[in-house]
mmCIF file of C-alpha atoms in Angstrom:
data_model
loop_
_atom_site.group_PDB
_atom_site.id
_atom_site.type_symbol
_atom_site.label_atom_id
_atom_site.label_comp_id
_atom_site.label_asym_id
_atom_site.label_seq_id
_atom_site.Cartn_x
_atom_site.Cartn_y
_atom_site.Cartn_z
ATOM 1 C CA MET A 1 94.597 172.693 124.485
ATOM 2 C CA ALA A 2 98.025 173.342 122.609
ATOM 3 C CA LYS A 3 99.660 171.146 120.092
ATOM 4 C CA THR A 4 102.872 169.588 120.899
ATOM 5 C CA TYR A 5 105.569 169.885 118.761
ATOM 6 C CA GLU A 6 104.918 166.299 117.467
ATOM 7 C CA GLU A 7 101.473 167.540 116.278
ATOM 8 C CA MET A 8 102.692 170.647 114.402
ATOM 9 C CA ASP A 9 103.870 170.939 110.806
ATOM 10 C CA ALA A 10 107.062 172.746 110.052
ATOM 11 C CA ILE A 11 105.623 176.225 109.899
ATOM 12 C CA ALA A 12 103.273 176.143 112.781
ATOM 13 C CA MET A 13 106.583 174.965 114.829
ATOM 14 C CA LEU A 14 108.486 177.857 113.601
ATOM 15 C CA LYS A 15 105.687 180.155 114.185
ATOM 16 C CA ALA A 16 105.315 178.623 117.893
ATOM 17 C CA ASP A 17 108.958 179.592 118.440
ATOM 18 C CA HIS A 18 108.149 183.205 117.539
ATOM 19 C CA ARG A 19 105.485 183.504 119.860
ATOM 20 C CA LYS A 20 107.659 181.792 122.682
ATOM 21 C CA VAL A 21 110.361 184.628 121.872
ATOM 22 C CA GLU A 22 108.082 187.396 121.433
ATOM 23 C CA GLU A 23 106.840 186.371 125.147
ATOM 24 C CA ILE A 24 110.227 186.298 126.492
ATOM 25 C CA PHE A 25 111.117 189.883 124.905
ATOM 26 C CA GLU A 26 107.827 191.303 126.586
ATOM 27 C CA GLN A 27 108.764 189.874 130.046
ATOM 28 C CA PHE A 28 112.409 191.458 129.607
ATOM 29 C CA GLU A 29 110.813 194.733 128.794
ATOM 30 C CA LYS A 30 108.627 194.541 132.040
ATOM 31 C CA ALA A 31 111.424 192.942 134.225
ATOM 32 C CA THR A 32 112.852 195.711 136.970
ATOM 33 C CA SER A 33 115.774 193.649 138.361
ATOM 34 C CA ALA A 34 118.822 193.160 136.627
ATOM 35 C CA THR A 35 118.933 189.284 137.614
ATOM 36 C CA LYS A 36 115.670 188.632 135.852
ATOM 37 C CA LYS A 37 116.523 190.386 132.816
ATOM 38 C CA GLN A 38 119.746 188.822 132.342
ATOM 39 C CA ALA A 39 117.751 185.426 132.896
ATOM 40 C CA LEU A 40 115.242 186.601 130.243
ATOM 41 C CA ALA A 41 117.897 187.650 127.804
ATOM 42 C CA GLU A 42 119.751 184.472 128.248
ATOM 43 C CA GLN A 43 116.673 182.390 127.446
ATOM 44 C CA ALA A 44 115.790 184.524 124.389
ATOM 45 C CA CYS A 45 119.341 184.228 123.256
ATOM 46 C CA LEU A 46 118.860 180.319 123.534
ATOM 47 C CA GLU A 47 115.754 180.095 122.020
ATOM 48 C CA LEU A 48 117.098 182.319 118.994
ATOM 49 C CA LYS A 49 120.140 180.360 118.428
ATOM 50 C CA VAL A 50 118.313 176.933 118.392
ATOM 51 C CA HIS A 51 115.473 178.504 116.157
ATOM 52 C CA THR A 52 118.397 179.778 113.734
ATOM 53 C CA ILE A 53 119.951 176.369 113.141
ATOM 54 C CA ILE A 54 116.641 174.782 112.498
ATOM 55 C CA GLU A 55 115.828 177.472 109.800
ATOM 56 C CA GLU A 56 119.334 177.648 108.591
ATOM 57 C CA GLU A 57 119.794 174.014 108.357
ATOM 58 C CA ILE A 58 116.495 172.236 107.513
ATOM 59 C CA PHE A 59 113.780 175.148 106.432
ATOM 60 C CA TYR A 60 115.783 177.537 104.445
ATOM 61 C CA PRO A 61 117.595 175.002 102.375
ATOM 62 C CA ALA A 62 114.181 173.165 101.726
ATOM 63 C CA CYS A 63 112.761 176.442 100.426
ATOM 64 C CA ARG A 64 115.718 177.199 98.141
ATOM 65 C CA GLY A 65 114.585 177.479 94.491
ATOM 66 C CA LEU A 66 110.661 177.560 95.572
ATOM 67 C CA ILE A 67 110.575 181.285 96.995
ATOM 68 C CA GLU A 68 112.024 184.469 96.025
ATOM 69 C CA ASP A 69 115.661 184.322 96.547
ATOM 70 C CA ASP A 70 116.112 187.697 97.618
ATOM 71 C CA LEU A 71 113.867 186.935 100.671
ATOM 72 C CA LEU A 72 115.739 184.014 101.464
ATOM 73 C CA ASN A 73 118.925 185.802 101.066
ATOM 74 C CA GLU A 74 117.725 188.629 103.288
ATOM 75 C CA SER A 75 116.666 185.953 105.957
ATOM 76 C CA TYR A 76 120.224 184.759 106.381
ATOM 77 C CA VAL A 77 121.859 188.245 106.433
ATOM 78 C CA GLU A 78 119.107 189.238 109.067
ATOM 79 C CA HIS A 79 120.357 185.780 110.845
ATOM 80 C CA ASP A 80 123.954 186.863 110.703
ATOM 81 C CA ALA A 81 123.169 190.258 112.328
ATOM 82 C CA ALA A 82 121.334 188.728 115.083
ATOM 83 C CA LYS A 83 123.957 186.197 116.076
ATOM 84 C CA THR A 84 126.423 189.152 116.111
ATOM 85 C CA LEU A 85 124.136 191.026 118.649
ATOM 86 C CA ILE A 86 123.491 187.648 120.541
ATOM 87 C CA ASN A 87 126.983 187.311 121.132
ATOM 88 C CA GLU A 88 127.435 190.566 122.465
ATOM 89 C CA ILE A 89 124.525 190.288 124.947
ATOM 90 C CA GLU A 90 125.772 186.712 125.996
ATOM 91 C CA ALA A 91 129.306 188.298 126.460
ATOM 92 C CA GLY A 92 128.016 191.494 128.383
ATOM 93 C CA GLY A 93 125.750 191.538 131.306
ATOM 94 C CA PRO A 94 122.811 193.860 132.697
ATOM 95 C CA ASP A 95 125.346 196.261 134.480
ATOM 96 C CA GLU A 96 126.762 197.121 130.847
ATOM 97 C CA THR A 97 125.652 200.528 129.493
ATOM 98 C CA PHE A 98 124.229 199.341 126.433
ATOM 99 C CA TYR A 99 122.935 196.012 127.902
ATOM 100 C CA ASP A 100 119.062 196.733 127.673
ATOM 101 C CA ALA A 101 119.451 198.495 124.419
ATOM 102 C CA LYS A 102 121.172 195.725 122.844
ATOM 103 C CA VAL A 103 118.281 193.578 123.748
ATOM 104 C CA LYS A 104 115.846 195.865 122.498
ATOM 105 C CA VAL A 105 117.394 196.303 119.024
ATOM 106 C CA LEU A 106 117.431 192.284 119.116
ATOM 107 C CA SER A 107 113.800 192.360 119.923
ATOM 108 C CA GLU A 108 113.218 194.873 117.188
ATOM 109 C CA MET A 109 115.489 192.943 114.421
ATOM 110 C CA ILE A 110 113.557 189.556 115.337
ATOM 111 C CA GLU A 111 110.197 191.284 115.068
ATOM 112 C CA HIS A 112 110.924 192.636 111.507
ATOM 113 C CA HIS A 113 112.397 189.211 110.433
ATOM 114 C CA VAL A 114 109.178 187.292 111.848
ATOM 115 C CA GLU A 115 106.923 189.695 109.958
ATOM 116 C CA GLU A 116 108.846 189.129 106.664
ATOM 117 C CA GLU A 117 108.421 185.255 107.486
ATOM 118 C CA GLU A 118 104.618 185.503 108.451
ATOM 119 C CA GLN A 119 103.511 187.888 105.925
ATOM 120 C CA TYR A 120 100.010 186.448 104.791
ATOM 121 C CA VAL A 121 100.614 186.618 100.994
ATOM 122 C CA GLU A 122 104.259 187.468 100.255
ATOM 123 C CA GLY A 123 105.933 185.981 103.277
ATOM 124 C CA MET A 124 108.351 183.072 103.407
ATOM 125 C CA PHE A 125 105.979 180.975 104.842
ATOM 126 C CA ALA A 126 103.070 181.793 102.562
ATOM 127 C CA GLN A 127 105.432 181.285 99.318
ATOM 128 C CA ALA A 128 106.781 177.982 101.104
ATOM 129 C CA ARG A 129 103.071 176.521 101.273
ATOM 130 C CA GLU A 130 102.109 177.796 97.905
ATOM 131 C CA ALA A 131 105.159 175.985 96.398
ATOM 132 C CA GLY A 132 103.838 172.840 97.656
ATOM 133 C CA LEU A 133 106.727 172.119 99.916
ATOM 134 C CA ASP A 134 105.725 169.215 102.405
ATOM 135 C CA MET A 135 105.641 170.991 105.733
ATOM 136 C CA ASP A 136 105.088 167.607 107.762
ATOM 137 C CA ASP A 137 108.070 165.939 105.974
ATOM 138 C CA LEU A 138 110.394 168.589 107.311
#
């Protein structure tokens, strides 16, 4: 049985969010109707906005000084780029020429971002655990 958010530590919750968004992007790729694609894109954008707030207001500040500054700074820049694309997706619609392309690029950006956070040894999550950051307290 899957754990609830209350039973997870901070990293487990962030990873669960990553899997959820990955699944939404996979569904978007398979969707054929414009209505379904728009609903999935909107869901992905909402999930990412909430996730970004959690990382930027709670997780990243707790990591500052404990993990590589470059990695943390790059994460903020990646978030800013994703926010720009999210705003464009939300302002557009599936009838827009570049709508699917924007969602695809956002998906690829998020995939890269997730890889940097979740790398086994050098990733942000591994560095935070190694530094002894209390994941249950977050």
